[in-house]
Short mmCIF file of C-alpha atoms and ligand atoms in Angstrom, two decimals:
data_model
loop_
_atom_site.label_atom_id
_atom_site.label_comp_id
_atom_site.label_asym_id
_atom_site.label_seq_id
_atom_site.Cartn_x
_atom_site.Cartn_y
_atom_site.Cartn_z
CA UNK A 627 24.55 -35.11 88.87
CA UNK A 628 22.25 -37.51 86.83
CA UNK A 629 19.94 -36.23 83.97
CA UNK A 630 17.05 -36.71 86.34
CA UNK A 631 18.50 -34.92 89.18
CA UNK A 632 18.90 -31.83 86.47
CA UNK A 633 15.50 -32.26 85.40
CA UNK A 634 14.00 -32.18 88.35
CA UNK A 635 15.77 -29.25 89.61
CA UNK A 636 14.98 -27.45 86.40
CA UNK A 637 10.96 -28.62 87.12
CA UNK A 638 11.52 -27.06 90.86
CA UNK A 639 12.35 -23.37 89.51
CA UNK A 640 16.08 -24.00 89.81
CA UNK A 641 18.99 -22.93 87.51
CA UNK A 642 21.89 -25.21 86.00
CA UNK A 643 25.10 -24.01 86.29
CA UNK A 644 26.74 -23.85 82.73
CA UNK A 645 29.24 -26.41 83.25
CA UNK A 646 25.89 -28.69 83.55
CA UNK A 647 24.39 -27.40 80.24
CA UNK A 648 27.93 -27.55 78.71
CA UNK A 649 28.12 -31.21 79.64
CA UNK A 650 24.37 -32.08 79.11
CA UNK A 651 24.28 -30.98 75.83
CA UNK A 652 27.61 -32.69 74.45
CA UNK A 653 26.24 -35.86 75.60
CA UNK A 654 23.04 -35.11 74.11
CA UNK A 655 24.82 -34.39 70.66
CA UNK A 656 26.94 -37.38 71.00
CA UNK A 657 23.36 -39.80 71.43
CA UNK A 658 24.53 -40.64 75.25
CA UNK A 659 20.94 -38.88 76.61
CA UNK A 660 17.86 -40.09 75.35
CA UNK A 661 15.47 -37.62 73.72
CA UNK A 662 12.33 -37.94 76.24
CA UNK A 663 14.94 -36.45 79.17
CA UNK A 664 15.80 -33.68 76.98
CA UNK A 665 11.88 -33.34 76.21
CA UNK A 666 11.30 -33.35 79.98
CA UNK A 667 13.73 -30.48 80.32
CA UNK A 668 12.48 -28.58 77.54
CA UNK A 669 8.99 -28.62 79.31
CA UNK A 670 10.29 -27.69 82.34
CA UNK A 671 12.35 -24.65 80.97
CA UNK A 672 8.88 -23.70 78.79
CA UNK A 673 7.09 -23.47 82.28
CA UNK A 674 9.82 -22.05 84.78
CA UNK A 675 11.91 -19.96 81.85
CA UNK A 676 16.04 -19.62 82.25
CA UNK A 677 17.59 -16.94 83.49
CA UNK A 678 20.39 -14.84 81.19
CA UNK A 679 23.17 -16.55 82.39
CA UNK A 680 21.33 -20.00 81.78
CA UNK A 681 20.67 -19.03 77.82
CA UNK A 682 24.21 -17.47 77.19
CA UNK A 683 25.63 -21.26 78.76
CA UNK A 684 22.88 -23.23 76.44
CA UNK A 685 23.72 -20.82 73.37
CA UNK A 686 27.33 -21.30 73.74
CA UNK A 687 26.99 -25.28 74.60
CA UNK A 688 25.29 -26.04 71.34
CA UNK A 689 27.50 -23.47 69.22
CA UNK A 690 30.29 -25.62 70.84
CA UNK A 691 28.95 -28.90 69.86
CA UNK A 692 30.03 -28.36 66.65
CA UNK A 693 32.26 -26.32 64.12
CA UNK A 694 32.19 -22.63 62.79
CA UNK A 695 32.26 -21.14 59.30
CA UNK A 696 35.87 -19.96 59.34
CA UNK A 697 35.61 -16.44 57.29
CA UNK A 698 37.85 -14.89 59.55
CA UNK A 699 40.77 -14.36 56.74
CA UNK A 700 38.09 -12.55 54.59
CA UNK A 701 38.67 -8.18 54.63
CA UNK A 702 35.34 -7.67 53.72
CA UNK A 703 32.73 -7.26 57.11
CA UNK A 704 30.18 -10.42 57.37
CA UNK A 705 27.12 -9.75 58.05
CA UNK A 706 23.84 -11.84 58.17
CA UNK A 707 20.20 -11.59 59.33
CA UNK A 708 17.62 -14.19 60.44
CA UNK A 709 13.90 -13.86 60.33
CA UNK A 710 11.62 -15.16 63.30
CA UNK A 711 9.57 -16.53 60.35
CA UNK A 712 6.18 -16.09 58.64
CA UNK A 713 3.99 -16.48 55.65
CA UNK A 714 5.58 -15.30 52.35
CA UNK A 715 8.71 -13.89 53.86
CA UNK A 716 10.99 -14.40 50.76
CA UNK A 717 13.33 -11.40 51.94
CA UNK A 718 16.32 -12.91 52.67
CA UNK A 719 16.30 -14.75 48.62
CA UNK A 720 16.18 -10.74 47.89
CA UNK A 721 18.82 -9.51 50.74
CA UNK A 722 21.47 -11.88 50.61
CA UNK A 723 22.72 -11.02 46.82
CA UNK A 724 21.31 -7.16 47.20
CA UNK A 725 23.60 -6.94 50.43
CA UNK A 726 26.18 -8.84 48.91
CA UNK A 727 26.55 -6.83 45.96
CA UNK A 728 27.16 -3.79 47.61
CA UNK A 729 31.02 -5.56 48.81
CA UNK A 730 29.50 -7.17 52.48
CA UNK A 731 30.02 -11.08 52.63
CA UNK A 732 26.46 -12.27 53.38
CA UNK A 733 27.14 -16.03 54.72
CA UNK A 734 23.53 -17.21 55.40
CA UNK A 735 22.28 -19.88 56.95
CA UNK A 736 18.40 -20.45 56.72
CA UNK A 737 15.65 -23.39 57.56
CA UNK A 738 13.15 -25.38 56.14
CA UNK A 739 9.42 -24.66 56.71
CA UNK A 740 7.76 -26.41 59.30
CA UNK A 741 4.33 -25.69 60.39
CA UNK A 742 2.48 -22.58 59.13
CA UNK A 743 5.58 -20.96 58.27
CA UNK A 744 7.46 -20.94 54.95
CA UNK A 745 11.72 -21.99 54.49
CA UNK A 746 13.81 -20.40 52.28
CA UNK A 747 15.67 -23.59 51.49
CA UNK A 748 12.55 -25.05 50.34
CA UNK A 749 12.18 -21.78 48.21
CA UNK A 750 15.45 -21.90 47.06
CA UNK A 751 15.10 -25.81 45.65
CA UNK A 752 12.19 -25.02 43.30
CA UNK A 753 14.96 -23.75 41.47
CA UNK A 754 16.31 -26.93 39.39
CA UNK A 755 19.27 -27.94 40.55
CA UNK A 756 19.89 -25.89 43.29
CA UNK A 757 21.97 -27.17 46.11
CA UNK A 758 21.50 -26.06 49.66
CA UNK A 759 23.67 -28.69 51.44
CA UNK A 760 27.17 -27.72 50.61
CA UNK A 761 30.14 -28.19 53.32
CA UNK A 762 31.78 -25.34 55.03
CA UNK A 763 34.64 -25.84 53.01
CA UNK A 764 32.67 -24.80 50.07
CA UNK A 765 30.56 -22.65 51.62
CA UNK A 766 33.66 -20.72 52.42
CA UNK A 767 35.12 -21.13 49.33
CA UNK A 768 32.12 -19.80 47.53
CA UNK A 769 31.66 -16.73 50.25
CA UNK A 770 35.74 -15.68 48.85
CA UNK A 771 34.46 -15.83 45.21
CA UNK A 772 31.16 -13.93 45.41
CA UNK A 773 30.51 -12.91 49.13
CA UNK A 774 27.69 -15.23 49.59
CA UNK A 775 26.12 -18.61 49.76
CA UNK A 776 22.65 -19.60 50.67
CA UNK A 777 22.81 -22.85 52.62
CA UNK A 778 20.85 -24.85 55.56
CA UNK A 779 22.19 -25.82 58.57
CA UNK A 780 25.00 -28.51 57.96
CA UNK A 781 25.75 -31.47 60.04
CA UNK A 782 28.32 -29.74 61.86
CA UNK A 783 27.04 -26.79 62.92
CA UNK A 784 25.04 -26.68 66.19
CA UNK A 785 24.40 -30.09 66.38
CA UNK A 786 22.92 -30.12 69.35
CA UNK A 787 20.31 -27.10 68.23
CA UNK A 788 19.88 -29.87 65.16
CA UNK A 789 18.56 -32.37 67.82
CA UNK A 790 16.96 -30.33 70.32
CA UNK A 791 14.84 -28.27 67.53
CA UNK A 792 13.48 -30.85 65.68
CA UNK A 793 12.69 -32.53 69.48
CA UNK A 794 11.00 -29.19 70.89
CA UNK A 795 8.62 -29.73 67.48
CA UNK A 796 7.58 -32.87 68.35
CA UNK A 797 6.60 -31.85 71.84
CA UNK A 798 5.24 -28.45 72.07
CA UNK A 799 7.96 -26.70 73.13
CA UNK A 800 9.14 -24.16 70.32
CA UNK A 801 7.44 -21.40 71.74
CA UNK A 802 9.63 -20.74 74.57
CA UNK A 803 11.73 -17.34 74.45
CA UNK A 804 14.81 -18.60 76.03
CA UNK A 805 14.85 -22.01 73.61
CA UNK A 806 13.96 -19.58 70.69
CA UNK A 807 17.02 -17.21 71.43
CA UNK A 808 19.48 -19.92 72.26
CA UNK A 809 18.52 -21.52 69.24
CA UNK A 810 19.01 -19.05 66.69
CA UNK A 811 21.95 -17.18 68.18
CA UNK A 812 24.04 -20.95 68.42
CA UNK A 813 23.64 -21.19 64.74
CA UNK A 814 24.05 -17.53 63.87
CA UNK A 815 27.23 -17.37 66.08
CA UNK A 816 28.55 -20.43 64.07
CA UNK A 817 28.89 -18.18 60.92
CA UNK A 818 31.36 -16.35 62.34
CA UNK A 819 29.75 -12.95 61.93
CA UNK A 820 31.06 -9.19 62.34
CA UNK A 821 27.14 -7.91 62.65
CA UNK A 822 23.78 -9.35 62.57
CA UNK A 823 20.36 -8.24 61.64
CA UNK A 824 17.29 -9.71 63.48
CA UNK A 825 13.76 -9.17 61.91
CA UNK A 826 11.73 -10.39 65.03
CA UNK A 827 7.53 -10.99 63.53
CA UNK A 828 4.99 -10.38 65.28
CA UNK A 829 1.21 -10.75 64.91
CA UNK A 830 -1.25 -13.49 63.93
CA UNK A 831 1.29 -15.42 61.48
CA UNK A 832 4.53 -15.49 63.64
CA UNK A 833 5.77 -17.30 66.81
CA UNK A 834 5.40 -14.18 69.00
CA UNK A 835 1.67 -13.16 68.53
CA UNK A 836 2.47 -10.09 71.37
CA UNK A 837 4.62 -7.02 71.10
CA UNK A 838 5.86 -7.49 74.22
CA UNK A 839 7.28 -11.36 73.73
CA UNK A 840 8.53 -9.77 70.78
CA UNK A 841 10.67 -7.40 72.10
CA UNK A 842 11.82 -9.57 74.89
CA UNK A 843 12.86 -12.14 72.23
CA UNK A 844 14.70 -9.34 70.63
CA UNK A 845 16.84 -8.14 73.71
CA UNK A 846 17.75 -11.66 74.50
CA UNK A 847 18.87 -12.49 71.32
CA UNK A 848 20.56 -8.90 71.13
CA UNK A 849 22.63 -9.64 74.69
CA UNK A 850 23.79 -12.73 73.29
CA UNK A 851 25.22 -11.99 70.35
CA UNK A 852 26.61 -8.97 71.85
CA UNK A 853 28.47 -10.68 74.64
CA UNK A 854 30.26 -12.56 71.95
CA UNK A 855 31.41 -9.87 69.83
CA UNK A 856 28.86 -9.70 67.43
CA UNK A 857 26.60 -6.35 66.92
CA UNK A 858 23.33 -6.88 66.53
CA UNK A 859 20.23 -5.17 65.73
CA UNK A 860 16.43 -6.32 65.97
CA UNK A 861 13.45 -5.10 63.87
CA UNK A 862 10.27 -6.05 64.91
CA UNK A 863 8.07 -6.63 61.82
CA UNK A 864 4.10 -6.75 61.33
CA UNK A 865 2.94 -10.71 60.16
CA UNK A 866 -0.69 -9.85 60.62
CA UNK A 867 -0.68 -10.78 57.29
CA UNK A 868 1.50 -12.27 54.26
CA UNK A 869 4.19 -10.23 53.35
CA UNK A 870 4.19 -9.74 49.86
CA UNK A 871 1.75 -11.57 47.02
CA UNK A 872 3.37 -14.68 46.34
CA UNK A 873 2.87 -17.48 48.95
CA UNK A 874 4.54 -21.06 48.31
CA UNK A 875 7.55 -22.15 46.72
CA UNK A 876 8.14 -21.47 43.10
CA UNK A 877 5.90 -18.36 43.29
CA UNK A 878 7.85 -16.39 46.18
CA UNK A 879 11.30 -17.36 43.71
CA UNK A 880 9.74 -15.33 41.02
CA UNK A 881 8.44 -12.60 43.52
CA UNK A 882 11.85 -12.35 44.78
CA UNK A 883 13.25 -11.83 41.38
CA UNK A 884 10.89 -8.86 40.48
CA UNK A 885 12.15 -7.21 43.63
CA UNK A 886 15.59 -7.53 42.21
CA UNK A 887 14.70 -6.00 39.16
CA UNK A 888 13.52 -3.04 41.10
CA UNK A 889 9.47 -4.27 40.93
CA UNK A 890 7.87 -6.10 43.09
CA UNK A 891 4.73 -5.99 45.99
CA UNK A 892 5.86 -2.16 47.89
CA UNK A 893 5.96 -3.91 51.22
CA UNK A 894 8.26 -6.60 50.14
CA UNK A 895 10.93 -4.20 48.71
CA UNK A 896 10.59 -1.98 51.56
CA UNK A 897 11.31 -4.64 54.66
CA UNK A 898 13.83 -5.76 52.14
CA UNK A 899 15.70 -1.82 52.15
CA UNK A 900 15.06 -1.58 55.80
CA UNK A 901 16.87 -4.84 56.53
CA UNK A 902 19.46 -3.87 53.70
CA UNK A 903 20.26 -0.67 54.87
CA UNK A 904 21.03 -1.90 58.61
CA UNK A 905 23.24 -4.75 57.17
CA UNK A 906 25.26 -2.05 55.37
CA UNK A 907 25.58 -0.15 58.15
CA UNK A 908 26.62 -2.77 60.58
CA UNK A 909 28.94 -3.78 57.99
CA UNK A 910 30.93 -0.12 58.09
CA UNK A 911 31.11 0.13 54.46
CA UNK A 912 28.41 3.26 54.70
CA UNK A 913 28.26 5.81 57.34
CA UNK A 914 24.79 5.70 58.33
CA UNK A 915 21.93 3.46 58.14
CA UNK A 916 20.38 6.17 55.62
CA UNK A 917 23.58 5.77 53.21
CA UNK A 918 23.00 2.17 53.43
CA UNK A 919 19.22 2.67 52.04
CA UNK A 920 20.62 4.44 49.53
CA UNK A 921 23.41 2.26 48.55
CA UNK A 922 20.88 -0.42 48.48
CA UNK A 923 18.24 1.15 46.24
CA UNK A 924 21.42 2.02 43.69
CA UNK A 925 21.94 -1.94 43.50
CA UNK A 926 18.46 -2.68 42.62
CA UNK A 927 18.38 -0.14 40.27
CA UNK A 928 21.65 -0.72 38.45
CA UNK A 929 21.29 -4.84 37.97
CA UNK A 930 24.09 -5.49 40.38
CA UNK A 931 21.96 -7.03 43.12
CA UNK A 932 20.28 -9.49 40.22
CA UNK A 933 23.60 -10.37 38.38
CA UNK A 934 24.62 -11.90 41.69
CA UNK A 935 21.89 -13.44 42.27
CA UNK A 936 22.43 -15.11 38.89
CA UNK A 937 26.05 -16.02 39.96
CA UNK A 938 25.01 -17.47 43.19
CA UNK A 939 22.64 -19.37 41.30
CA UNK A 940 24.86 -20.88 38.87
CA UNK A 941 27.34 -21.54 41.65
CA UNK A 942 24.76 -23.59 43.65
CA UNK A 943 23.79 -25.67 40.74
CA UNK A 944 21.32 -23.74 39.84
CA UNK A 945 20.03 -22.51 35.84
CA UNK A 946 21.07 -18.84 36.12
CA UNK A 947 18.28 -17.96 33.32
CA UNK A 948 16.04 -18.37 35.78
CA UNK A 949 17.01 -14.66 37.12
CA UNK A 950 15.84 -13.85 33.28
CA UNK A 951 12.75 -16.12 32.63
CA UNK A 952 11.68 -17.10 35.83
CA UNK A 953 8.10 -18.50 34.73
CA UNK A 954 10.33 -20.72 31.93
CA UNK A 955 12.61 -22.55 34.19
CA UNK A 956 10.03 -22.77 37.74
CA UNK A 957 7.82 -25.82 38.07
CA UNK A 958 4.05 -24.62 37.32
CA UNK A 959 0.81 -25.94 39.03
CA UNK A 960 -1.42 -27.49 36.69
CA UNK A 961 -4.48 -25.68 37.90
CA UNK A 962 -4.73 -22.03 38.29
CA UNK A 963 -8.00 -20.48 40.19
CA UNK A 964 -8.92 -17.53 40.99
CA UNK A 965 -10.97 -16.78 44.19
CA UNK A 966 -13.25 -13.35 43.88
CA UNK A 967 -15.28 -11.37 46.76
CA UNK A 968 -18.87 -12.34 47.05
CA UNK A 969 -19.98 -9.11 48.00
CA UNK A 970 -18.32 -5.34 47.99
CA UNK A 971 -16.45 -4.81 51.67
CA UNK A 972 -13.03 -3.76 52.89
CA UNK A 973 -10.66 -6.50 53.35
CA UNK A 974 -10.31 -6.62 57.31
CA UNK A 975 -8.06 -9.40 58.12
CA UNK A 976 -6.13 -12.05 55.61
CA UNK A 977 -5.09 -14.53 58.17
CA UNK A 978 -1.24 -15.68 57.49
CA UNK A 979 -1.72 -19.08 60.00
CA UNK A 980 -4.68 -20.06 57.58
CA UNK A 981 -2.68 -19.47 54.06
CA UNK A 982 0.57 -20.93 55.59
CA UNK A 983 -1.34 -24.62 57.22
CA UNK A 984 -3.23 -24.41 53.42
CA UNK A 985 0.06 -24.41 51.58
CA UNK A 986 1.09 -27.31 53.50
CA UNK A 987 -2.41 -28.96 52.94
CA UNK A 988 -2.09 -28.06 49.10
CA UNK A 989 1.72 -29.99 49.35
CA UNK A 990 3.61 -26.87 49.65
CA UNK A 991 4.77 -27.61 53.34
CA UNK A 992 5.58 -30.33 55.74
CA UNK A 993 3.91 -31.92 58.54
CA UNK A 994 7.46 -33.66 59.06
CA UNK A 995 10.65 -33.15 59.06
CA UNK A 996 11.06 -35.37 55.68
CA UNK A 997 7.99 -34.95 54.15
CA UNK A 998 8.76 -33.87 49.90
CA UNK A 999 7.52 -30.59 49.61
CA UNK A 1000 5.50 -29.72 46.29
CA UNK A 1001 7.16 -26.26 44.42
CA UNK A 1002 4.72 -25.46 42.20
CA UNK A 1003 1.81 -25.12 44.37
CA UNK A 1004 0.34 -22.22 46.85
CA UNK A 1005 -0.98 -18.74 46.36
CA UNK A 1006 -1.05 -15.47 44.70
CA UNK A 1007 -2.22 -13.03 47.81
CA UNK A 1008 -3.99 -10.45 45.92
CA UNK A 1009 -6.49 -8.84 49.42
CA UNK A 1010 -4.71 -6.78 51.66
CA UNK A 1011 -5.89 -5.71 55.01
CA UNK A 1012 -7.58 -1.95 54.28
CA UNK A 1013 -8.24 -2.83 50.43
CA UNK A 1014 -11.85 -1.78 49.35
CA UNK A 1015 -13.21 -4.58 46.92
CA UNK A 1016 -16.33 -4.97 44.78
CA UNK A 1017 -18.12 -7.93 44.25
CA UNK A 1018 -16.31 -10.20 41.64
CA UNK A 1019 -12.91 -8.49 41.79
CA UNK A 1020 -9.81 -11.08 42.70
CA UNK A 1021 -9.23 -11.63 46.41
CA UNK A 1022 -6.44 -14.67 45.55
CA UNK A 1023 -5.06 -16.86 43.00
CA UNK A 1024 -4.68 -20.67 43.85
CA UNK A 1025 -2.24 -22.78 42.30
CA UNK A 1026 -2.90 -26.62 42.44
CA UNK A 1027 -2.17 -29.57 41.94
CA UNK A 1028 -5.67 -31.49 41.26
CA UNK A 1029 -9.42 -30.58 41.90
CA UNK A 1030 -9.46 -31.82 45.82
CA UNK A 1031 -6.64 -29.89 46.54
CA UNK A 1032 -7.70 -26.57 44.80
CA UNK A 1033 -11.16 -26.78 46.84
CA UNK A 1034 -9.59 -27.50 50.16
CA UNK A 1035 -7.66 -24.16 49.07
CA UNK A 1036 -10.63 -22.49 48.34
CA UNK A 1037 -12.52 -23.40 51.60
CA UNK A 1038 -9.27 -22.25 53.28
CA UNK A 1039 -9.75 -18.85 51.46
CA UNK A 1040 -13.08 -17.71 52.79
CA UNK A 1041 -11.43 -18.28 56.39
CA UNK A 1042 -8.11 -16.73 55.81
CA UNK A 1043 -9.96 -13.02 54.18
CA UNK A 1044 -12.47 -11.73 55.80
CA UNK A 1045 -14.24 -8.61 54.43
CA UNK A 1046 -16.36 -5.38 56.43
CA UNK A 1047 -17.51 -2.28 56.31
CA UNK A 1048 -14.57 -0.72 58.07
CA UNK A 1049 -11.30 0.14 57.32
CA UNK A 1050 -8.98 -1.65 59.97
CA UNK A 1051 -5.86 0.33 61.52
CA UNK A 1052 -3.02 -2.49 60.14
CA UNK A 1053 0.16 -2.46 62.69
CA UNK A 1054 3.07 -0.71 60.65
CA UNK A 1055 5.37 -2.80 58.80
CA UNK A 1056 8.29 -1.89 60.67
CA UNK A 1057 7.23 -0.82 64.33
CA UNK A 1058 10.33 -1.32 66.83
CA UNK A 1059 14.23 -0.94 66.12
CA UNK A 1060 15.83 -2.37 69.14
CA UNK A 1061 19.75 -2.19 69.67
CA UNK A 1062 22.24 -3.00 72.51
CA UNK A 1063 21.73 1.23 73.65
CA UNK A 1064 17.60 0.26 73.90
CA UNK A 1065 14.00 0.36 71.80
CA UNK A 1066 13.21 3.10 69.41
CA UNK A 1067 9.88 3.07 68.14
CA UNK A 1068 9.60 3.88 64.37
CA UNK A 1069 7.04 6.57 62.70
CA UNK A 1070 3.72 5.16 62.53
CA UNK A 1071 4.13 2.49 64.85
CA UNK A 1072 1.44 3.73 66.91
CA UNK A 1073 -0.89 2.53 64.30
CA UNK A 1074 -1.81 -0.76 65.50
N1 URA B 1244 14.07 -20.92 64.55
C1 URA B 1244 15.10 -21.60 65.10
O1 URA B 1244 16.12 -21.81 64.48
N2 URA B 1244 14.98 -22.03 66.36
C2 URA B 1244 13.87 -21.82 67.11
O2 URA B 1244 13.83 -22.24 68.23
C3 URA B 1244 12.80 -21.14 66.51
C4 URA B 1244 12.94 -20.67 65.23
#
């Protein structure tokens, strides 16, 4: 069969066997198909879908075009999650050592931010020093010593995802369930996981703007890790709005550290529990997802999860002071502005897409895959859907680099919050918890 002869059946409604994804995505890895026939395809599978046995062959063709994180000598359970993605989702900087500290090897493997959405690798890097491309060797290495390592996706894992994701960008095709799933369970798969955690967004901010694509997204991701050994559980979170204050680089670093000191914005430490406390309980070391909660609040409370936050820190390259004097060591935007309501209202909607694109505009972000992304600037959040405000009080903080960049920011502002005379009904923060046995809905899910 030819590339075009797969295409084209693929365009017709057909399926390909997974021999033929096996074989098409090798070659695609190894440069021997050009990138506009695997853009064809991916347009074709956006408008005609796969079917399950079509995404378990894709998943396992580009977890097989390249290695795995070997952990398998390790006692301890290994456990990681991966977020859908959003605006001011700094959980995982929080999770990872939390998780970690209570004796689960958290091996995780995030992204960069593209788009509206924000990467915890760029996150991580406003940190001086701090090194996010280490080899599995050392990423194993480091995983023995402290249970965990925050890295991106190396060279040799998924190589093919590498390719293809960065391709589907360029053309429109992200937004496709079956791509999405495949995706993220190839590289998730690659860590070599006993259990994995799955906070699927929903709303105005993430990829899946509908319940429903959200929970499909969830049960395909859930079958495939599944069918290779891997428990997994889904959470479908609200990203109606930013999670948290802190929006940017630099800022959501030293948001994430007053979670680990037991502070923090309430909804940030409490998606940051909920994802804990499943993570622990995948893991076996507690016997129920409500020990796990508990076991998780104990390490914020005690120091533990922020003393290995500092060691991971220091490990990566990192100045471990910065767990202590995070505002010292963080790069700082020159200007500092603070936006405040015209009028007295109740904040209806703070629109995540609009903060996210005006990070990026602001330098926070990329437009490409190797644009230099800007750490100091972004936003401090302060509006909240449902907050009352009088004229004059703070809706948001902007932090710039110059004058044309802090009134872009501003302009962006008085789109992102609008205000009312209403109080809106906000979807809950956790609404869905979906395993392999089905969908539970959560209390106050009903809400939205
Ligand atoms: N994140 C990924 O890694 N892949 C996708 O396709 C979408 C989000």
């Amino acid at each position: 069969m030819t590339v075009v002869e797969l295409i084209e059946r693929k365009r017709d409604g057909g399926t390909l066997t997974p021999p033929e994804w096996h074989d098409l995505m090798s070659r695609y890895a190894a440069g021997e198909v050009p990138d506009y026939q695997i853009a064809a395809l991916a347009m074709a599978v956006y408008f005609r879908g796969m079917d399950d046995g079509e995404i378990e062959a894709l998943t396992s063709a580009m977890l097989d075009s390249g290695r795995m994180l070997d952990l398998s000598h390790l006692t301890v359970p290994r456990i990681d999650k991966h977020s859908t993605g959003g605006v001011g989702d700094k959980v995982s900087i929080v999770l990872a050592p939390l998780v970690a500290s209570c004796g689960v090897a958290v091996p995780m493997m995030s992204g960069r931010g593209l788009g509206h959405t924000g990467g915890t690798l760029d996150k991580l890097e406003s940190i001086p020093g701090f090194r996010t491309r280490l080899t599995l060797e050392e990423a194993a290495r480091q995983v023995e010593r402290l249970n965990c390592v925050l890295i991106g996706q190396t060279a040799e894992i998924a190589p093919a995802d590498r390719r293809f994701y960065s391709l589907r960008d360029a053309t429109s095709t992200v937004e496709a369930i079956p791509l999405i799933a495949a995706s993220i369970m190839s590289k998730k798969l690659a860590e070599g996981l006993t259990g994995l955690v799955l906070d699927v967004k929903t709303g105005a901010g993430a990829f899946m703007t509908r319940l429903e694509d959200s929970l499909r997204l969830a049960r395909t991701m859930i079958a495939l890790g599944e069918r290779r050994g891997c428990p997994t559980v889904a959470l479908l979170t609200n990203m109606d709005s930013p999670l948290g204050v802190a929006c940017g680089n630099a800022v959501e670093i030293i948001e994430s550290i007053d979670v680990l000191k037991g502070g923090g914005p309430a909804d940030l430490r409490e998606l940051t529990l909920v994802q804990a406390a499943e993570m622990l309980a995948l893991g076996g070391t507690v016997q129920s997802v409500a020990a796990g909660r508990a076991r998780a609040e104990q390490a914020l409370e005690s120091g533990a999860a922020l003393d290995k936050f500092r060691a991971i820190v220091g490990a990566q390259g990192g100045d471990p002071d910065v767990a202590d004097a995070p505002e010292r060591i963080l790069p700082q935007a020159p200007i500092r502005s603070v936006v405040v309501a015209a009028e007295d209202g109740i904040v209806q909607r703070v629109e995540p897409r609009i903060i996210g694109r005006a990070i990026t505009a602001l330098g926070g972000g990329r437009t490409k895959v190797d644009d230099v992304v800007d750490p100091a600037v972004g936003f401090l959040v302060h509006a909240r859907p449902g907050m009352a405000v009088r004229k004059g009080e703070p809706l948001a903080t902007i932090l710039a680099r110059d004058a044309s960049g802090e009134s872009a920011a501003r302009a962006a502002l008085g789109r992102a919050i609008t205000l009312g005379s209403f109080a809106p009904s906000p979807r809950a923060l956790v609404s869905h918890r979906v395993t392999r046995e089905g969908v539970e809905e959560l209390p106050g899910a009903g809400a939205s």
